[in-house]
Coordinates of C-alpha atoms in Angstrom, one line a residue:
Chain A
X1 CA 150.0 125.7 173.9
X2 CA 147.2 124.0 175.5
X3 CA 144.9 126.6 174.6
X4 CA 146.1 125.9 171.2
X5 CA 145.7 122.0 171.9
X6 CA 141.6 122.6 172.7
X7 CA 141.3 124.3 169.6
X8 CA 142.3 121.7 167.8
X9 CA 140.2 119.3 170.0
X10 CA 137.4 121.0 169.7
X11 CA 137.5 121.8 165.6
X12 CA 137.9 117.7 165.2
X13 CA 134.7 117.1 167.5
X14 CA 132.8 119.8 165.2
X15 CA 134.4 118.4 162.3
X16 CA 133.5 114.5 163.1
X17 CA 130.5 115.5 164.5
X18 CA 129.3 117.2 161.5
X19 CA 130.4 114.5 159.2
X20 CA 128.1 112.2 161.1
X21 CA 125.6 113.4 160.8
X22 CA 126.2 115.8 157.6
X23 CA 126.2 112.0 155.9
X24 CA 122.6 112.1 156.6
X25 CA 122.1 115.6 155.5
X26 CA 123.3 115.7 152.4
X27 CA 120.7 115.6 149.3
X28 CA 117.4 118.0 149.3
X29 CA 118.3 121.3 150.9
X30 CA 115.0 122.5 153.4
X31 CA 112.1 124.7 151.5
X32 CA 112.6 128.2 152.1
X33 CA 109.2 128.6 153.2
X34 CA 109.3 126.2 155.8
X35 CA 111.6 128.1 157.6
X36 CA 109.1 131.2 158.9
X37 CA 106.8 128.4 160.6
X38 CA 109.5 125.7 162.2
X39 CA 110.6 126.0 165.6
X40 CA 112.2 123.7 168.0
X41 CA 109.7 121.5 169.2
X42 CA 110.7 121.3 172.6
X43 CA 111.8 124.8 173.8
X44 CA 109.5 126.1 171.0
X45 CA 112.3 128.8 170.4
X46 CA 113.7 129.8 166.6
X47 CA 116.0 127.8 164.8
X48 CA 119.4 128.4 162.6
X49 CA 119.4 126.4 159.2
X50 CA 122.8 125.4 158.3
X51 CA 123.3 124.7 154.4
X52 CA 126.5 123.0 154.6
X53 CA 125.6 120.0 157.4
X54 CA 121.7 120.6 156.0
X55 CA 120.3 120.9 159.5
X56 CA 118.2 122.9 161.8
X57 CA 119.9 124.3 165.0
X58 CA 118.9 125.2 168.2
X59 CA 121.5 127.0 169.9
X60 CA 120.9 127.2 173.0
X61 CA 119.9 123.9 173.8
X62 CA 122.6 122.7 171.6
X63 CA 120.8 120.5 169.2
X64 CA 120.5 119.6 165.7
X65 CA 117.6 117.9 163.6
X66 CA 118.3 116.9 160.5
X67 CA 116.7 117.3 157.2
X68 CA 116.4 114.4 155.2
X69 CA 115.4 114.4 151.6
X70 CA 113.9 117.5 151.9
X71 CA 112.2 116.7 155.1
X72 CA 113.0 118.2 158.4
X73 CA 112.5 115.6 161.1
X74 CA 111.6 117.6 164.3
X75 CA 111.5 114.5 166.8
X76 CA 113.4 115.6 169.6
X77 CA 115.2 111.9 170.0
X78 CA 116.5 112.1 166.7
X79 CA 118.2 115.2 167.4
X80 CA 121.9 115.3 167.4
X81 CA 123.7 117.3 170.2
X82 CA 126.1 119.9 168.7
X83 CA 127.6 120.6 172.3
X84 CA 130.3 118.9 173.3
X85 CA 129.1 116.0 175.5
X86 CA 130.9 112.6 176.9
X87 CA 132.0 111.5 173.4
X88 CA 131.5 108.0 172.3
X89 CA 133.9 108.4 170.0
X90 CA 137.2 106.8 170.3
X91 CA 139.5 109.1 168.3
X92 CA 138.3 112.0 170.4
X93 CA 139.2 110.1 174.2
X94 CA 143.0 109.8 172.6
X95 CA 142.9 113.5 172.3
X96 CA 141.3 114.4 175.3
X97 CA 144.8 113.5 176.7
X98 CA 145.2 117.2 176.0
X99 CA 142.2 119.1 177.1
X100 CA 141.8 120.0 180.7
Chain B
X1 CA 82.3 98.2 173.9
X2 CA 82.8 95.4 171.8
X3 CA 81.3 93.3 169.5
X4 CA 79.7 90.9 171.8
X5 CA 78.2 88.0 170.1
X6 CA 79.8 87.8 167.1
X7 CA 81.9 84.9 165.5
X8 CA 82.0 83.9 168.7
X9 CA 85.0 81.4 168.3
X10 CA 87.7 83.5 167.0
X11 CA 86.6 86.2 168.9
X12 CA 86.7 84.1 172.5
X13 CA 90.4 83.5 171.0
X14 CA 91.0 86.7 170.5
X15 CA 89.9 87.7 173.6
X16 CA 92.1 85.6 175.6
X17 CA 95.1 86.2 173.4
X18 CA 94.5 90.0 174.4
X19 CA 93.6 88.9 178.2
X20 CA 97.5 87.3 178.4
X21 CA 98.8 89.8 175.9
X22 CA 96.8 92.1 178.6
X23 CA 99.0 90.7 181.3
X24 CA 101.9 90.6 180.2
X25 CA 101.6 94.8 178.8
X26 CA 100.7 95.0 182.8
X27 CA 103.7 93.4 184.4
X28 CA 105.7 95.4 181.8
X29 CA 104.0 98.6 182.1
X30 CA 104.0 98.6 186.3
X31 CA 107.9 99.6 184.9
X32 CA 107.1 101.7 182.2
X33 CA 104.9 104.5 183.7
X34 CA 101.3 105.4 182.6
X35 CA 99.1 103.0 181.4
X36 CA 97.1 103.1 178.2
X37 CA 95.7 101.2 175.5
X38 CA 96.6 99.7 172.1
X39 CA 93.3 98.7 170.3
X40 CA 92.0 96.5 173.0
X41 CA 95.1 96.1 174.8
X42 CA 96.9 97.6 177.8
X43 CA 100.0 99.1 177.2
X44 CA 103.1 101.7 178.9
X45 CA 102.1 105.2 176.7
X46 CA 106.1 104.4 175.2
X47 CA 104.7 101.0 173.9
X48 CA 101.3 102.4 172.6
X49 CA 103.5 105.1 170.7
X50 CA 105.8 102.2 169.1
X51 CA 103.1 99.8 168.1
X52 CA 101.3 102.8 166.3
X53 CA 104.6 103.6 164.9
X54 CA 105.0 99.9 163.6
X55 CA 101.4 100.0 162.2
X56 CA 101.7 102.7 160.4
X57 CA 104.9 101.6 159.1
X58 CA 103.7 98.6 158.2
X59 CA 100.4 100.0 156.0
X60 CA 101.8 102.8 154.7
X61 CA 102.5 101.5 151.3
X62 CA 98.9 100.2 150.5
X63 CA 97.2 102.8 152.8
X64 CA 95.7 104.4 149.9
X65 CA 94.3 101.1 148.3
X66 CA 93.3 99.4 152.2
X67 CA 91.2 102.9 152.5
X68 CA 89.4 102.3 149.4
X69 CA 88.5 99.1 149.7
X70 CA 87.9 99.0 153.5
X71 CA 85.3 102.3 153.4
X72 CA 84.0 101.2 149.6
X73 CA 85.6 104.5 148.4
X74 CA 83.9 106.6 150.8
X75 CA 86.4 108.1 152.8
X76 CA 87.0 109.6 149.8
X77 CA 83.7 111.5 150.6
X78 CA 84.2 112.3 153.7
X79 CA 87.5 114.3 152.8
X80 CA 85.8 116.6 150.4
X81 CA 83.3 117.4 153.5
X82 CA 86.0 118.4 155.6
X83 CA 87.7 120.7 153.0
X84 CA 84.4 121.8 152.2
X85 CA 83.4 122.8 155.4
X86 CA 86.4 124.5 155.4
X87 CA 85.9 126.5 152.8
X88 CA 89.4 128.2 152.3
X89 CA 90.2 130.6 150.7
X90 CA 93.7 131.8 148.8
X91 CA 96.2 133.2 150.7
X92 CA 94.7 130.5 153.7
X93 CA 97.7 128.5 155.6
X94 CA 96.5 124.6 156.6
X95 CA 98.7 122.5 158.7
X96 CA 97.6 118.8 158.1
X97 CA 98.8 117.0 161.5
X98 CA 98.7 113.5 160.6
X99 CA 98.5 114.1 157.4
X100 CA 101.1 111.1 156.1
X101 CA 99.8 110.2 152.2
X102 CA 98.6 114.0 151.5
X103 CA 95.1 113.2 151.1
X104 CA 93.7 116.7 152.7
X105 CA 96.6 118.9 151.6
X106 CA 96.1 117.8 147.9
X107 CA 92.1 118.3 148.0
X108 CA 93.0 121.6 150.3
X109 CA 95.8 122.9 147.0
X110 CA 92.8 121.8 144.2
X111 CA 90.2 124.1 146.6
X112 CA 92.1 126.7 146.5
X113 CA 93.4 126.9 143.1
X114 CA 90.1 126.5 141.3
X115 CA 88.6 129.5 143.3
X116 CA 91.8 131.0 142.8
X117 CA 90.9 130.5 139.1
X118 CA 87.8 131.7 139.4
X119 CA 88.8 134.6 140.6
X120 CA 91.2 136.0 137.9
X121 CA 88.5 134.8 135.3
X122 CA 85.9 137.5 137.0
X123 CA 88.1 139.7 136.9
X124 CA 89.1 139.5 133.3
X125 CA 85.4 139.0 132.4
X126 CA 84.5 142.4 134.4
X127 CA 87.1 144.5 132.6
X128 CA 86.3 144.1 129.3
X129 CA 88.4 147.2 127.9
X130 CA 91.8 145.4 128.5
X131 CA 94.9 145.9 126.6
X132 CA 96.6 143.0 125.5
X133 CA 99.5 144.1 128.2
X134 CA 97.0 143.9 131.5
X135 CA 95.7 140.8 130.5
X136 CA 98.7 138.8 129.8
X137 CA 99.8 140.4 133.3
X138 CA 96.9 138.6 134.4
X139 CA 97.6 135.3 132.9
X140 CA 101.3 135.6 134.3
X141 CA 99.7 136.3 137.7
X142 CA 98.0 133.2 138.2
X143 CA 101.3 131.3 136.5
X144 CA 103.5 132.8 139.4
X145 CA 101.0 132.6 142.3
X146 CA 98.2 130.0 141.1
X147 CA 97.3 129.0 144.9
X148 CA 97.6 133.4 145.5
X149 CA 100.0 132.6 148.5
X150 CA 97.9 130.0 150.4
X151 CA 100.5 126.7 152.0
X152 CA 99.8 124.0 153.3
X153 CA 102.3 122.2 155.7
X154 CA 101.7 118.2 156.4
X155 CA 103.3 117.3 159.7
X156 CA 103.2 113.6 160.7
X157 CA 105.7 111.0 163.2
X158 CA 105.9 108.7 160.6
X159 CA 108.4 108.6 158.3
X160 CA 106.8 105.8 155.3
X161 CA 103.6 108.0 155.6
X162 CA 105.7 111.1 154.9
X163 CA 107.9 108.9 151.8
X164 CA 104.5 107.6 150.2
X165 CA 102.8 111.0 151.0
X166 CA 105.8 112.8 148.4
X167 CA 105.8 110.2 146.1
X168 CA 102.3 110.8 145.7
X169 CA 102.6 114.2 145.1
X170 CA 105.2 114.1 142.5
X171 CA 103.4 111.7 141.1
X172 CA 99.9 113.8 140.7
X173 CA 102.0 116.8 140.1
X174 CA 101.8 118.8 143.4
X175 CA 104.5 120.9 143.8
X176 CA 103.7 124.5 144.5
X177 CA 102.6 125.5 148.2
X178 CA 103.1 122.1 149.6
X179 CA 105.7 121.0 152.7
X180 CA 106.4 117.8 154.8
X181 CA 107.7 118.2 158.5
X182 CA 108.3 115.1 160.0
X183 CA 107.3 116.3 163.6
X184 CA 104.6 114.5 166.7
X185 CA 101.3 116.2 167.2
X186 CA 102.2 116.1 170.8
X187 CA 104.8 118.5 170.6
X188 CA 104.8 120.5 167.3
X189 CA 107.7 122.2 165.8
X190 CA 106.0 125.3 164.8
X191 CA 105.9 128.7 166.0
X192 CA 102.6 130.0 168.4
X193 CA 99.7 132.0 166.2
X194 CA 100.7 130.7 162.7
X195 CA 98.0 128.9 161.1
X196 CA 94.6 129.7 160.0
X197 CA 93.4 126.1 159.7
X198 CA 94.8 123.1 161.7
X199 CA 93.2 119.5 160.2
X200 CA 93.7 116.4 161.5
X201 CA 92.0 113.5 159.4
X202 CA 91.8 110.0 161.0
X203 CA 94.6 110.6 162.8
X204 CA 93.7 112.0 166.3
X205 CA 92.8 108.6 167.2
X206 CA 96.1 107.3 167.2
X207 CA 97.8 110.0 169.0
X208 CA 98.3 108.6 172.8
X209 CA 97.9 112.2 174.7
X210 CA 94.9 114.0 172.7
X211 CA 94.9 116.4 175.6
X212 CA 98.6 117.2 174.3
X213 CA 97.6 117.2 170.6
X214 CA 95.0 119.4 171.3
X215 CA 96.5 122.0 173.5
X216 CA 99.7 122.1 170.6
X217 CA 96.7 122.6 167.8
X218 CA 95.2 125.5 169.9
X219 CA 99.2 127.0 170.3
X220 CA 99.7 126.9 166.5
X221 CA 96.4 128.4 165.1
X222 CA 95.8 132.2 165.2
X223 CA 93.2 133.9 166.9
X224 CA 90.1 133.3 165.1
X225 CA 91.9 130.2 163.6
X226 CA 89.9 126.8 162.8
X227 CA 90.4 123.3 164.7
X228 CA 89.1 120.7 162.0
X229 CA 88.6 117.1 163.0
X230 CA 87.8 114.3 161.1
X231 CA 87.4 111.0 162.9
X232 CA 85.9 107.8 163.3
X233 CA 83.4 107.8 165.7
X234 CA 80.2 106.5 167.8
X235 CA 77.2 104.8 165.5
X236 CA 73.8 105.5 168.2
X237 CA 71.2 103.2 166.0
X238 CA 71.1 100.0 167.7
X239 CA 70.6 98.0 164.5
X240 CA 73.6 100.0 162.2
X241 CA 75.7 99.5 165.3
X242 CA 75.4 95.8 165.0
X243 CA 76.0 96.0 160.9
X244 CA 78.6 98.3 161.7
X245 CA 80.5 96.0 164.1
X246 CA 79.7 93.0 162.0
X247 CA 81.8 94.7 158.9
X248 CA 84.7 95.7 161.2
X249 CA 85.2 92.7 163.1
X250 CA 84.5 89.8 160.1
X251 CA 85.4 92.0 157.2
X252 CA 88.4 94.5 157.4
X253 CA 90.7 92.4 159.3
X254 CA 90.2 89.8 156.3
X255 CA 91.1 92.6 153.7
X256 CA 94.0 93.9 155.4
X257 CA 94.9 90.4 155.2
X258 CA 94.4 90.3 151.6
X259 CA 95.7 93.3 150.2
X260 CA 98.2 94.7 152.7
X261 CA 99.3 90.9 154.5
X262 CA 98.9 92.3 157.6
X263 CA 95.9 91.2 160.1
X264 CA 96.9 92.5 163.0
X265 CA 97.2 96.2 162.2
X266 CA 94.1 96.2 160.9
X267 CA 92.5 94.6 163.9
X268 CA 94.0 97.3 166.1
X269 CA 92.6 99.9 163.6
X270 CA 89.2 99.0 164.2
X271 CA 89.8 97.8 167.8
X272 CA 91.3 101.5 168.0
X273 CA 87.7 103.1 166.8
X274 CA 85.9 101.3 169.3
X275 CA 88.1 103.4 172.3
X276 CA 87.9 106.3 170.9
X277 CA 85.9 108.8 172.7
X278 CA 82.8 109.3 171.2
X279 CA 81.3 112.9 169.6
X280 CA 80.6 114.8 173.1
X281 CA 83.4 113.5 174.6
X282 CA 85.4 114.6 172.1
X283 CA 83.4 117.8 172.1
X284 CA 84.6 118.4 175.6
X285 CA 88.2 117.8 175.3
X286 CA 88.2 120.2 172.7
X287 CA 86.7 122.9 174.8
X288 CA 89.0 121.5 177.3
X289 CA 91.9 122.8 175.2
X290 CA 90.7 126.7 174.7
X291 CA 88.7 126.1 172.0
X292 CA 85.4 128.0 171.2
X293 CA 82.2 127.2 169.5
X294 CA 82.8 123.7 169.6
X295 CA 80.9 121.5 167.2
X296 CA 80.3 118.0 165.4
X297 CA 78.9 117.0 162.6
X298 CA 77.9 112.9 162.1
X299 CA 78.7 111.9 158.7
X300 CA 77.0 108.6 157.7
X301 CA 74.9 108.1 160.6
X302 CA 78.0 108.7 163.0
X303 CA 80.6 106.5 161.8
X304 CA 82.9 109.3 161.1
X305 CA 82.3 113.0 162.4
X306 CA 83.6 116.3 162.1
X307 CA 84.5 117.9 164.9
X308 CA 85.5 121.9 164.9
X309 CA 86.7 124.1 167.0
X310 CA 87.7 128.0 166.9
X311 CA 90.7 129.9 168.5
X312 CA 89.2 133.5 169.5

């Protein structure tokens, strides 16, 4: 049951994360090409484009930059965090209620 | 430094406006960590970064036109040199770090395609038995691949410069081998040993770490890849100096007034020139970084130079 309960938490977070920034996203998909030269800029390691949100992800530092009108923007401080961090989000402190 | 002696009043103005602006950046930046400068100011490296930010922000819709009309078309000179000198040739890839309205990745793309043109024409010409079959294969070759696999990537912080710089290419028609990152020349976001030229045109000037910028350009390039740098720089003859700092200080201020309606970021621009290192410093900070072979080149008597650098 609570497993089930984090679950759920956790696919609304994705989900309202995404939106937020997927609002952004949305219009020009990346050019291909750009894609065998961009790394992240800070740990320098490969990135995952997502088509749906129309961002580049770092997995293991759990970021995302978006790509705006075709444009990737690679500043580190306008990275998004895909991880789940202290979230400033009200609907998500109701639901913490039931996540350990 | 400056220009001493010069319209004396608004510049003894000027100069305490920047002594309390001076001040103030001081009391600030004893909170804010390193201190730099901002045209003739002192500033934290965080405030530098904005104000160049803002400036740039600012210009970058009549950037194009306040080039023109500040360097009497010249600049336009100066670019050509640098691609040039570079030489490239198809199947070359060119990151353009600062690159915001496209000027060197468009002249790079028309360099590359004519001697790309070139090419296939020899080769027609040579082979004169053709059938009809090989030479429309020929004629579809240079449809599909007319830049013959050569890219250039422009990376700048600024996001106007980036907007004006597509515009711009839709506009002229450049589509084909051409991307924009938005990304700082500090910290790039591309992969180690990828690039066989990396330019940066009047824009290492306004970076606030060159040390960084330069040590990111040397990451990026391959072995035996090029450092190209074109920059403002140091004017030796006495009596061009003076002409020199005459124009900057009375006249380009006064025409970013005019055509842009903006003084001040055209005062820091040429406030900006006079600290900049000049050629051997330069020269040094570029061997500094790795780079080998290390060489400038003064372009109108040392009021811009080209600076170049190889990755061995």
């Amino acid at each position: 049951m609570l497993r089930g309960g984090r679950g759920a938490v956790a696919a609304l977070r994705r989900a309202a994360g995404s939106r937020g920034a997927g609002g952004q996203g949305r219009g020009q998909a990346l050019e291909p090409s750009l894609l065998r030269f961009l790394v992240c800029p800070l740990s320098k390691r490969p990135l995952r484009y997502d088509e749906s949100t129309n961002e580049l992800i770092n997995e293991e530092l759990g970021i995302a930059y978006p790509v705006i009108d075709g444009i990737p923007n690679m500043i580190p401080e306008a990275a998004r965090t895909t991880r789940k961090k202290p979230p400033a989000d009200e609907q998500q402190f109701t639901l913490t209620g039931c996540y350990s | 430094m400056a220009a001493a002696g010069l319209g004396p009043a608004r510049l003894f103005l000027g100069r305490r406006r920047g002594a309390m602006r001076a001040l103030l950046g001081l009391a600030r930046g004893l909170a804010s960590g390193p201190q730099t400068h901002f045209g003739f100011q002192n500033v934290s490296e965080e405030e530098r970064r904005e104000k160049i930010y803002q400036v740039f922000e600012n210009v970058a819709e009549k950037y194009d036109v306040m080039n023109d009309s500040m360097t009497l078309g010249i600049h336009r000179v100066w670019k050509d040199i640098l691609v040039h000198k570079m030489n490239p040739s198809p199947g070359t890839l060119l990151v353009d770090v600062a690159g915001g309205t496209g000027d060197i990745a468009f002249r790079f793309i028309n360099y590359v395609h004519s001697i790309r043109e070139r090419q296939l024409q020899q080769k027609l010409k040579r082979h004169q038995n053709l059938s009809w079959q090989e030479i429309s294969k020929s004629y579809e070759e240079e449809k599909v691949k007319p830049l013959g696999d050569s890219q250039v990537v422009v990376c700048d912080i600024n996001k106007e410069m980036l907007k004006v710089g597509k515009q711009r290419a839709q506009h002229l028609g450049y589509s084909e081998g051409l991307s924009w990152v938005l990304g700082n020349a500090e910290e790039l976001p591309f992969d180690d040993d990828k690039f066989d030229v990396y330019t940066i045109a009047f824009g290492i000037r306004n970076v606030t770490r060159i040390d960084l910028a330069l040590q990111e350009a040397y990451r990026v390039l391959k072995p035996g890849g090029r450092f190209l740098c074109l920059e403002f720089s140091h004017v030796s003859n006495p009596l061009l100096s003076r002409l020199y700092d005459l124009y900057s200080f009375q006249v380009i201020p006064v025409l970013g007034e005019i055509i842009a309606g903006d003084w001040k970021s055209y005062q820091y621009l040429v406030e900006s020139i006079r600290r900049f290192p000049p050629q051997e410093e330069l020269k040094e900070m570029i061997e500094d970084a790795g780079f080998f072979k290390v060489d400038y080149q003064n372009l109108s008597s040392g009021i811009v130079a080209i600076h170049s650098g190889f990755k061995l």
